[in-house]
PDB file of N, CA and C in Angstrom:
ATOM      1  N   UNK A   1     -56.316  15.604 -10.102  1.00 79.00           N
ATOM      2  CA  UNK A   1     -57.403  14.782  -8.949  1.00 79.00           C
ATOM      3  C   UNK A   1     -56.382  14.704  -7.706  1.00 79.00           C
ATOM      4  N   UNK A   2     -57.092  15.201  -6.713  1.00 84.00           N
ATOM      5  CA  UNK A   2     -56.693  14.950  -5.575  1.00 84.00           C
ATOM      6  C   UNK A   2     -57.763  14.063  -4.519  1.00 84.00           C
ATOM      7  N   UNK A   3     -57.004  13.336  -3.742  1.00 86.00           N
ATOM      8  CA  UNK A   3     -57.947  12.471  -2.926  1.00 86.00           C
ATOM      9  C   UNK A   3     -58.128  13.226  -1.680  1.00 86.00           C
ATOM     10  N   UNK A   4     -59.782  12.973  -1.356  1.00 89.00           N
ATOM     11  CA  UNK A   4     -59.959  13.478   0.124  1.00 89.00           C
ATOM     12  C   UNK A   4     -60.423  12.594   0.961  1.00 89.00           C
ATOM     13  N   UNK A   5     -60.441  13.005   1.939  1.00 91.00           N
ATOM     14  CA  UNK A   5     -60.522  11.739   3.346  1.00 91.00           C
ATOM     15  C   UNK A   5     -61.782  12.339   3.590  1.00 91.00           C
ATOM     16  N   UNK A   6     -62.863  11.387   3.796  1.00 93.00           N
ATOM     17  CA  UNK A   6     -64.342  11.577   4.473  1.00 93.00           C
ATOM     18  C   UNK A   6     -64.969  10.734   5.548  1.00 93.00           C
ATOM     19  N   UNK A   7     -65.102  11.291   7.060  1.00 93.00           N
ATOM     20  CA  UNK A   7     -65.249  10.596   7.918  1.00 93.00           C
ATOM     21  C   UNK A   7     -66.599  10.159   8.046  1.00 93.00           C
ATOM     22  N   UNK A   8     -67.341   8.875   8.053  1.00 91.00           N
ATOM     23  CA  UNK A   8     -68.488   8.755   8.432  1.00 91.00           C
ATOM     24  C   UNK A   8     -69.069   8.377   9.706  1.00 91.00           C
ATOM     25  N   UNK A   9     -69.850   8.525  10.159  1.00 89.00           N
ATOM     26  CA  UNK A   9     -70.068   8.647  12.045  1.00 89.00           C
ATOM     27  C   UNK A   9     -70.489   7.253  11.965  1.00 89.00           C
ATOM     28  N   UNK A  10     -71.254   6.171  11.388  1.00 89.00           N
ATOM     29  CA  UNK A  10     -71.330   4.962  11.464  1.00 89.00           C
ATOM     30  C   UNK A  10     -70.651   4.112  11.294  1.00 89.00           C
ATOM     31  N   UNK A  11     -69.698   4.338   9.903  1.00 85.00           N
ATOM     32  CA  UNK A  11     -69.184   3.364   9.784  1.00 85.00           C
ATOM     33  C   UNK A  11     -67.270   3.822   9.860  1.00 85.00           C
ATOM     34  N   UNK A  12     -66.528   3.873   8.759  1.00 84.00           N
ATOM     35  CA  UNK A  12     -65.579   4.356   8.996  1.00 84.00           C
ATOM     36  C   UNK A  12     -64.532   4.967   8.002  1.00 84.00           C
ATOM     37  N   UNK A  13     -63.661   5.571   7.493  1.00 88.00           N
ATOM     38  CA  UNK A  13     -63.105   6.797   6.884  1.00 88.00           C
ATOM     39  C   UNK A  13     -63.189   6.455   5.516  1.00 88.00           C
ATOM     40  N   UNK A  14     -63.298   7.251   4.567  1.00 89.00           N
ATOM     41  CA  UNK A  14     -63.616   7.096   3.224  1.00 89.00           C
ATOM     42  C   UNK A  14     -62.810   8.226   2.421  1.00 89.00           C
ATOM     43  N   UNK A  15     -62.030   7.420   1.359  1.00 90.00           N
ATOM     44  CA  UNK A  15     -61.306   8.329   0.297  1.00 90.00           C
ATOM     45  C   UNK A  15     -62.085   8.274  -0.818  1.00 90.00           C
ATOM     46  N   UNK A  16     -62.070   9.447  -1.372  1.00 91.00           N
ATOM     47  CA  UNK A  16     -62.338   9.819  -2.509  1.00 91.00           C
ATOM     48  C   UNK A  16     -62.177  10.724  -3.441  1.00 91.00           C
ATOM     49  N   UNK A  17     -61.965  10.823  -4.627  1.00 91.00           N
ATOM     50  CA  UNK A  17     -60.839  11.794  -5.406  1.00 91.00           C
ATOM     51  C   UNK A  17     -61.778  12.536  -6.531  1.00 91.00           C
ATOM     52  N   UNK A  18     -61.214  14.036  -6.134  1.00 90.00           N
ATOM     53  CA  UNK A  18     -62.231  14.839  -6.918  1.00 90.00           C
ATOM     54  C   UNK A  18     -61.318  15.267  -7.870  1.00 90.00           C
ATOM     55  N   UNK A  19     -61.453  16.549  -8.544  1.00 91.00           N
ATOM     56  CA  UNK A  19     -60.347  17.643  -9.263  1.00 91.00           C
ATOM     57  C   UNK A  19     -60.265  18.213  -7.947  1.00 91.00           C
ATOM     58  N   UNK A  20     -59.096  19.176  -7.959  1.00 87.00           N
ATOM     59  CA  UNK A  20     -58.520  20.091  -6.507  1.00 87.00           C
ATOM     60  C   UNK A  20     -59.825  21.202  -6.814  1.00 87.00           C
ATOM     61  N   UNK A  21     -59.831  21.164  -5.331  1.00 86.00           N
ATOM     62  CA  UNK A  21     -60.790  22.768  -4.875  1.00 86.00           C
ATOM     63  C   UNK A  21     -62.367  22.287  -5.397  1.00 86.00           C
ATOM     64  N   UNK A  22     -63.025  21.151  -5.865  1.00 90.00           N
ATOM     65  CA  UNK A  22     -63.839  20.711  -5.828  1.00 90.00           C
ATOM     66  C   UNK A  22     -64.407  20.083  -5.035  1.00 90.00           C
ATOM     67  N   UNK A  23     -64.000  19.899  -3.844  1.00 90.00           N
ATOM     68  CA  UNK A  23     -64.403  18.391  -2.775  1.00 90.00           C
ATOM     69  C   UNK A  23     -65.754  19.310  -1.944  1.00 90.00           C
ATOM     70  N   UNK A  24     -66.896  18.764  -2.021  1.00 91.00           N
ATOM     71  CA  UNK A  24     -68.056  19.121  -1.112  1.00 91.00           C
ATOM     72  C   UNK A  24     -67.326  19.017   0.090  1.00 91.00           C
ATOM     73  N   UNK A  25     -68.132  19.715   1.066  1.00 92.00           N
ATOM     74  CA  UNK A  25     -67.845  19.595   2.798  1.00 92.00           C
ATOM     75  C   UNK A  25     -68.157  18.159   3.283  1.00 92.00           C
ATOM     76  N   UNK A  26     -69.486  17.810   2.139  1.00 93.00           N
ATOM     77  CA  UNK A  26     -70.114  16.082   3.004  1.00 93.00           C
ATOM     78  C   UNK A  26     -70.609  15.573   1.627  1.00 93.00           C
ATOM     79  N   UNK A  27     -70.023  14.219   1.871  1.00 92.00           N
ATOM     80  CA  UNK A  27     -70.733  13.241   0.721  1.00 92.00           C
ATOM     81  C   UNK A  27     -71.954  12.247   1.692  1.00 92.00           C
ATOM     82  N   UNK A  28     -72.384  11.580   0.949  1.00 92.00           N
ATOM     83  CA  UNK A  28     -73.411  10.241   1.574  1.00 92.00           C
ATOM     84  C   UNK A  28     -72.439   9.246   1.531  1.00 92.00           C
ATOM     85  N   UNK A  29     -72.547   8.153   2.457  1.00 90.00           N
ATOM     86  CA  UNK A  29     -71.428   7.084   2.715  1.00 90.00           C
ATOM     87  C   UNK A  29     -72.132   6.128   1.460  1.00 90.00           C
ATOM     88  N   UNK A  30     -70.692   5.519   1.329  1.00 87.00           N
ATOM     89  CA  UNK A  30     -71.339   4.245   0.125  1.00 87.00           C
ATOM     90  C   UNK A  30     -71.977   3.478   0.914  1.00 87.00           C
ATOM     91  N   UNK A  31     -71.619   2.911   1.878  1.00 86.00           N
ATOM     92  CA  UNK A  31     -72.200   2.055   3.006  1.00 86.00           C
ATOM     93  C   UNK A  31     -73.790   2.231   3.484  1.00 86.00           C
ATOM     94  N   UNK A  32     -73.854   2.992   4.453  1.00 89.00           N
ATOM     95  CA  UNK A  32     -74.932   3.137   5.208  1.00 89.00           C
ATOM     96  C   UNK A  32     -75.540   4.520   4.529  1.00 89.00           C
ATOM     97  N   UNK A  33     -75.608   5.619   3.578  1.00 86.00           N
ATOM     98  CA  UNK A  33     -75.918   6.715   3.147  1.00 86.00           C
ATOM     99  C   UNK A  33     -75.888   7.602   4.336  1.00 86.00           C
ATOM    100  N   UNK A  34     -75.359   7.750   5.285  1.00 89.00           N
ATOM    101  CA  UNK A  34     -75.152   8.839   6.543  1.00 89.00           C
ATOM    102  C   UNK A  34     -74.462   9.517   5.674  1.00 89.00           C
ATOM    103  N   UNK A  35     -74.614  11.238   6.313  1.00 91.00           N
ATOM    104  CA  UNK A  35     -73.600  12.221   5.583  1.00 91.00           C
ATOM    105  C   UNK A  35     -72.112  12.219   6.222  1.00 91.00           C
ATOM    106  N   UNK A  36     -71.161  12.039   5.290  1.00 93.00           N
ATOM    107  CA  UNK A  36     -69.755  11.795   5.644  1.00 93.00           C
ATOM    108  C   UNK A  36     -69.194  13.095   5.808  1.00 93.00           C
ATOM    109  N   UNK A  37     -68.528  13.570   6.597  1.00 93.00           N
ATOM    110  CA  UNK A  37     -68.001  15.220   6.989  1.00 93.00           C
ATOM    111  C   UNK A  37     -66.520  14.780   5.998  1.00 93.00           C
ATOM    112  N   UNK A  38     -66.196  16.065   5.475  1.00 92.00           N
ATOM    113  CA  UNK A  38     -65.150  15.947   5.212  1.00 92.00           C
ATOM    114  C   UNK A  38     -63.754  16.156   6.271  1.00 92.00           C
ATOM    115  N   UNK A  39     -62.719  15.271   6.406  1.00 90.00           N
ATOM    116  CA  UNK A  39     -61.758  14.885   7.190  1.00 90.00           C
ATOM    117  C   UNK A  39     -60.277  15.711   6.652  1.00 90.00           C
ATOM    118  N   UNK A  40     -60.260  16.864   7.288  1.00 84.00           N
ATOM    119  CA  UNK A  40     -58.778  17.741   7.211  1.00 84.00           C
ATOM    120  C   UNK A  40     -57.536  16.751   7.683  1.00 84.00           C
ATOM    121  N   UNK A  41     -56.517  16.549   6.625  1.00 76.00           N
ATOM    122  CA  UNK A  41     -55.193  16.238   7.206  1.00 76.00           C
ATOM    123  C   UNK A  41     -53.857  16.418   6.327  1.00 76.00           C
ATOM    124  N   UNK A  42     -53.150  16.455   7.121  1.00 74.00           N
ATOM    125  CA  UNK A  42     -51.664  17.156   6.155  1.00 74.00           C
ATOM    126  C   UNK A  42     -51.622  16.509   4.765  1.00 74.00           C
ATOM    127  N   UNK A  43     -50.665  17.696   3.867  1.00 72.00           N
ATOM    128  CA  UNK A  43     -50.981  17.009   2.548  1.00 72.00           C
ATOM    129  C   UNK A  43     -50.139  15.642   2.693  1.00 72.00           C
ATOM    130  N   UNK A  44     -49.612  14.998   1.550  1.00 66.00           N
ATOM    131  CA  UNK A  44     -48.859  13.925   1.218  1.00 66.00           C
ATOM    132  C   UNK A  44     -47.994  14.901   0.521  1.00 66.00           C
ATOM    133  N   UNK A  45     -46.960  15.687   0.688  1.00 72.00           N
ATOM    134  CA  UNK A  45     -46.059  16.434  -0.407  1.00 72.00           C
ATOM    135  C   UNK A  45     -44.705  16.020   0.000  1.00 72.00           C
ATOM    136  N   UNK A  46     -43.986  15.432  -0.843  1.00 74.00           N
ATOM    137  CA  UNK A  46     -42.587  15.075  -0.659  1.00 74.00           C
ATOM    138  C   UNK A  46     -41.913  15.705  -2.326  1.00 74.00           C
ATOM    139  N   UNK A  47     -40.996  16.052  -1.377  1.00 79.00           N
ATOM    140  CA  UNK A  47     -39.292  16.158  -2.878  1.00 79.00           C
ATOM    141  C   UNK A  47     -38.500  15.597  -2.945  1.00 79.00           C
ATOM    142  N   UNK A  48     -38.433  15.016  -3.399  1.00 81.00           N
ATOM    143  CA  UNK A  48     -37.361  13.387  -4.023  1.00 81.00           C
ATOM    144  C   UNK A  48     -36.077  14.262  -4.686  1.00 81.00           C
ATOM    145  N   UNK A  49     -34.959  13.638  -4.361  1.00 85.00           N
ATOM    146  CA  UNK A  49     -33.683  14.460  -4.895  1.00 85.00           C
ATOM    147  C   UNK A  49     -33.913  13.920  -6.306  1.00 85.00           C
ATOM    148  N   UNK A  50     -33.218  14.797  -7.341  1.00 86.00           N
ATOM    149  CA  UNK A  50     -33.141  14.518  -9.025  1.00 86.00           C
ATOM    150  C   UNK A  50     -31.995  13.214  -8.867  1.00 86.00           C
ATOM    151  N   UNK A  51     -31.349  12.940  -8.028  1.00 89.00           N
ATOM    152  CA  UNK A  51     -30.622  11.380  -8.272  1.00 89.00           C
ATOM    153  C   UNK A  51     -31.367  10.298  -7.930  1.00 89.00           C
ATOM    154  N   UNK A  52     -31.862  10.544  -6.738  1.00 89.00           N
ATOM    155  CA  UNK A  52     -32.823   9.431  -5.948  1.00 89.00           C
ATOM    156  C   UNK A  52     -33.950   9.346  -7.100  1.00 89.00           C
ATOM    157  N   UNK A  53     -34.313  10.260  -7.709  1.00 86.00           N
ATOM    158  CA  UNK A  53     -35.486  10.236  -8.729  1.00 86.00           C
ATOM    159  C   UNK A  53     -35.237   9.357 -10.321  1.00 86.00           C
ATOM    160  N   UNK A  54     -34.105   9.966  -9.969  1.00 88.00           N
ATOM    161  CA  UNK A  54     -33.723   9.319 -11.848  1.00 88.00           C
ATOM    162  C   UNK A  54     -32.875   7.969 -11.656  1.00 88.00           C
ATOM    163  N   UNK A  55     -32.540   7.285 -10.500  1.00 89.00           N
ATOM    164  CA  UNK A  55     -32.558   5.953 -10.124  1.00 89.00           C
ATOM    165  C   UNK A  55     -33.636   5.044  -9.797  1.00 89.00           C
ATOM    166  N   UNK A  56     -35.008   5.899  -9.474  1.00 88.00           N
ATOM    167  CA  UNK A  56     -35.867   4.985  -9.142  1.00 88.00           C
ATOM    168  C   UNK A  56     -36.721   4.909 -10.224  1.00 88.00           C
ATOM    169  N   UNK A  57     -36.488   5.753 -11.530  1.00 88.00           N
ATOM    170  CA  UNK A  57     -37.083   5.744 -12.948  1.00 88.00           C
ATOM    171  C   UNK A  57     -36.278   4.765 -13.765  1.00 88.00           C
ATOM    172  N   UNK A  58     -35.065   4.491 -13.559  1.00 86.00           N
ATOM    173  CA  UNK A  58     -34.105   3.469 -13.710  1.00 86.00           C
ATOM    174  C   UNK A  58     -34.409   2.187 -13.745  1.00 86.00           C
ATOM    175  N   UNK A  59     -34.956   1.520 -11.939  1.00 86.00           N
ATOM    176  CA  UNK A  59     -35.164   0.566 -11.749  1.00 86.00           C
ATOM    177  C   UNK A  59     -36.342   0.297 -12.316  1.00 86.00           C
ATOM    178  N   UNK A  60     -37.261   1.194 -12.314  1.00 87.00           N
ATOM    179  CA  UNK A  60     -39.044   0.715 -12.584  1.00 87.00           C
ATOM    180  C   UNK A  60     -38.766   0.552 -14.247  1.00 87.00           C
ATOM    181  N   UNK A  61     -37.698   0.897 -14.812  1.00 84.00           N
ATOM    182  CA  UNK A  61     -37.733   0.797 -16.330  1.00 84.00           C
ATOM    183  C   UNK A  61     -37.200  -0.491 -16.873  1.00 84.00           C
ATOM    184  N   UNK A  62     -36.149  -0.997 -15.856  1.00 82.00           N
ATOM    185  CA  UNK A  62     -35.679  -2.118 -16.060  1.00 82.00           C
ATOM    186  C   UNK A  62     -36.489  -3.728 -15.305  1.00 82.00           C
ATOM    187  N   UNK A  63     -37.494  -3.161 -14.830  1.00 82.00           N
ATOM    188  CA  UNK A  63     -38.490  -4.258 -14.352  1.00 82.00           C
ATOM    189  C   UNK A  63     -39.092  -4.771 -16.039  1.00 82.00           C
ATOM    190  N   UNK A  64     -39.570  -3.866 -16.799  1.00 81.00           N
ATOM    191  CA  UNK A  64     -39.599  -4.693 -17.625  1.00 81.00           C
ATOM    192  C   UNK A  64     -39.131  -4.652 -18.844  1.00 81.00           C
ATOM    193  N   UNK A  65     -37.800  -3.578 -19.139  1.00 78.00           N
ATOM    194  CA  UNK A  65     -37.465  -3.971 -19.830  1.00 78.00           C
ATOM    195  C   UNK A  65     -35.607  -3.323 -19.220  1.00 78.00           C
ATOM    196  N   UNK A  66     -34.918  -4.606 -19.149  1.00 77.00           N
ATOM    197  CA  UNK A  66     -33.625  -4.806 -19.054  1.00 77.00           C
ATOM    198  C   UNK A  66     -33.063  -4.262 -20.051  1.00 77.00           C
ATOM    199  N   UNK A  67     -31.607  -3.468 -19.097  1.00 76.00           N
ATOM    200  CA  UNK A  67     -30.764  -2.911 -20.110  1.00 76.00           C
ATOM    201  C   UNK A  67     -30.173  -4.249 -20.234  1.00 76.00           C
ATOM    202  N   UNK A  68     -29.134  -4.487 -21.542  1.00 80.00           N
ATOM    203  CA  UNK A  68     -28.483  -5.243 -22.141  1.00 80.00           C
ATOM    204  C   UNK A  68     -27.016  -4.620 -22.103  1.00 80.00           C
ATOM    205  N   UNK A  69     -26.090  -5.714 -21.412  1.00 78.00           N
ATOM    206  CA  UNK A  69     -25.017  -5.295 -21.389  1.00 78.00           C
ATOM    207  C   UNK A  69     -24.015  -5.704 -22.537  1.00 78.00           C
ATOM    208  N   UNK A  70     -23.614  -5.124 -23.568  1.00 82.00           N
ATOM    209  CA  UNK A  70     -22.580  -5.651 -24.165  1.00 82.00           C
ATOM    210  C   UNK A  70     -21.113  -5.722 -24.557  1.00 82.00           C
ATOM    211  N   UNK A  71     -20.791  -4.981 -23.524  1.00 80.00           N
ATOM    212  CA  UNK A  71     -19.164  -4.537 -23.243  1.00 80.00           C
ATOM    213  C   UNK A  71     -18.581  -4.737 -21.686  1.00 80.00           C
ATOM    214  N   UNK A  72     -17.532  -4.667 -21.489  1.00 77.00           N
ATOM    215  CA  UNK A  72     -17.508  -3.878 -20.345  1.00 77.00           C
ATOM    216  C   UNK A  72     -17.077  -2.409 -20.168  1.00 77.00           C
ATOM    217  N   UNK A  73     -17.526  -1.944 -18.854  1.00 71.00           N
ATOM    218  CA  UNK A  73     -17.342  -0.115 -18.815  1.00 71.00           C
ATOM    219  C   UNK A  73     -16.059   0.173 -19.232  1.00 71.00           C
ATOM    220  N   UNK A  74     -16.223   1.650 -19.251  1.00 73.00           N
ATOM    221  CA  UNK A  74     -15.061   1.674 -19.697  1.00 73.00           C
ATOM    222  C   UNK A  74     -14.215   2.268 -18.490  1.00 73.00           C
ATOM    223  N   UNK A  75     -12.988   2.466 -18.742  1.00 66.00           N
ATOM    224  CA  UNK A  75     -11.482   2.581 -17.690  1.00 66.00           C
ATOM    225  C   UNK A  75     -11.844   4.004 -16.716  1.00 66.00           C
ATOM    226  N   UNK A  76     -11.387   3.945 -15.796  1.00 62.00           N
ATOM    227  CA  UNK A  76     -11.501   5.189 -15.187  1.00 62.00           C
ATOM    228  C   UNK A  76      -9.878   5.706 -15.360  1.00 62.00           C
ATOM    229  N   UNK A  77      -9.787   7.057 -15.617  1.00 59.00           N
ATOM    230  CA  UNK A  77      -8.183   7.504 -15.175  1.00 59.00           C
ATOM    231  C   UNK A  77      -7.528   6.848 -14.384  1.00 59.00           C
ATOM    232  N   UNK A  78      -8.555   6.422 -13.330  1.00 56.00           N
ATOM    233  CA  UNK A  78      -7.372   6.063 -11.667  1.00 56.00           C
ATOM    234  C   UNK A  78      -6.986   4.512 -12.209  1.00 56.00           C
ATOM    235  N   UNK A  79      -7.561   3.527 -13.121  1.00 55.00           N
ATOM    236  CA  UNK A  79      -6.700   2.530 -13.047  1.00 55.00           C
ATOM    237  C   UNK A  79      -8.194   1.650 -13.532  1.00 55.00           C
ATOM    238  N   UNK A  80      -7.857   0.097 -13.344  1.00 58.00           N
ATOM    239  CA  UNK A  80      -8.590  -0.948 -13.928  1.00 58.00           C
ATOM    240  C   UNK A  80     -10.094  -0.688 -13.582  1.00 58.00           C
ATOM    241  N   UNK A  81     -10.742  -1.622 -14.325  1.00 55.00           N
ATOM    242  CA  UNK A  81     -12.193  -1.867 -13.759  1.00 55.00           C
ATOM    243  C   UNK A  81     -12.229  -2.900 -12.431  1.00 55.00           C
ATOM    244  N   UNK A  82     -12.472  -2.860 -11.345  1.00 62.00           N
ATOM    245  CA  UNK A  82     -12.714  -4.022 -10.337  1.00 62.00           C
ATOM    246  C   UNK A  82     -12.754  -5.280 -10.793  1.00 62.00           C
ATOM    247  N   UNK A  83     -12.013  -6.108 -10.850  1.00 70.00           N
ATOM    248  CA  UNK A  83     -12.776  -7.805 -11.316  1.00 70.00           C
ATOM    249  C   UNK A  83     -13.702  -8.141 -10.042  1.00 70.00           C
ATOM    250  N   UNK A  84     -14.720  -8.782 -10.675  1.00 75.00           N
ATOM    251  CA  UNK A  84     -15.770  -9.372 -10.180  1.00 75.00           C
ATOM    252  C   UNK A  84     -16.213 -10.285 -10.939  1.00 75.00           C
ATOM    253  N   UNK A  85     -16.577 -11.187 -10.605  1.00 77.00           N
ATOM    254  CA  UNK A  85     -16.866 -12.990 -11.202  1.00 77.00           C
ATOM    255  C   UNK A  85     -17.915 -12.615 -12.366  1.00 77.00           C
ATOM    256  N   UNK A  86     -18.776 -11.946 -11.976  1.00 78.00           N
ATOM    257  CA  UNK A  86     -19.778 -11.203 -13.149  1.00 78.00           C
ATOM    258  C   UNK A  86     -19.181 -10.389 -14.554  1.00 78.00           C
ATOM    259  N   UNK A  87     -18.232 -10.219 -14.669  1.00 76.00           N
ATOM    260  CA  UNK A  87     -17.817  -9.168 -15.639  1.00 76.00           C
ATOM    261  C   UNK A  87     -16.949 -10.380 -16.432  1.00 76.00           C
ATOM    262  N   UNK A  88     -16.528 -12.029 -15.682  1.00 75.00           N
ATOM    263  CA  UNK A  88     -15.778 -12.741 -16.558  1.00 75.00           C
ATOM    264  C   UNK A  88     -16.404 -13.000 -18.303  1.00 75.00           C
ATOM    265  N   UNK A  89     -18.009 -13.362 -17.772  1.00 78.00           N
ATOM    266  CA  UNK A  89     -19.156 -13.812 -18.764  1.00 78.00           C
ATOM    267  C   UNK A  89     -19.160 -12.549 -19.850  1.00 78.00           C
ATOM    268  N   UNK A  90     -18.719 -11.467 -19.736  1.00 79.00           N
ATOM    269  CA  UNK A  90     -19.054 -10.286 -21.125  1.00 79.00           C
ATOM    270  C   UNK A  90     -18.313 -10.659 -21.826  1.00 79.00           C
ATOM    271  N   UNK A  91     -18.444  -9.844 -23.066  1.00 79.00           N
ATOM    272  CA  UNK A  91     -17.684 -10.078 -24.154  1.00 79.00           C
ATOM    273  C   UNK A  91     -16.423  -9.012 -24.366  1.00 79.00           C
ATOM    274  N   UNK A  92     -15.151  -9.720 -24.552  1.00 72.00           N
ATOM    275  CA  UNK A  92     -14.041  -9.076 -24.814  1.00 72.00           C
ATOM    276  C   UNK A  92     -14.073  -7.753 -25.620  1.00 72.00           C
ATOM    277  N   UNK A  93     -13.825  -6.800 -25.505  1.00 68.00           N
ATOM    278  CA  UNK A  93     -13.385  -5.801 -26.704  1.00 68.00           C
ATOM    279  C   UNK A  93     -12.661  -6.297 -27.521  1.00 68.00           C
TER     280      UNK A  93
END
């Protein structure tokens, strides 16, 4: 489904959803009944980088299903985990 914009000569702009390629050239205005012609605009296309998309999906999931932390993160090859007050409450392995 795609959102198409129509402009009524008496009212304002109207957004209507139609399957792609099936939008008529004019529709009746839902408020006044006048013929509203289709207004052409730039499509809202964007490509989100994969890393950003993954983080956005993770943040969206955590709103209703937060991740439960049961242990400290693994130590990196370069040294110990940075000391942070929040990590002091975590169980020790």
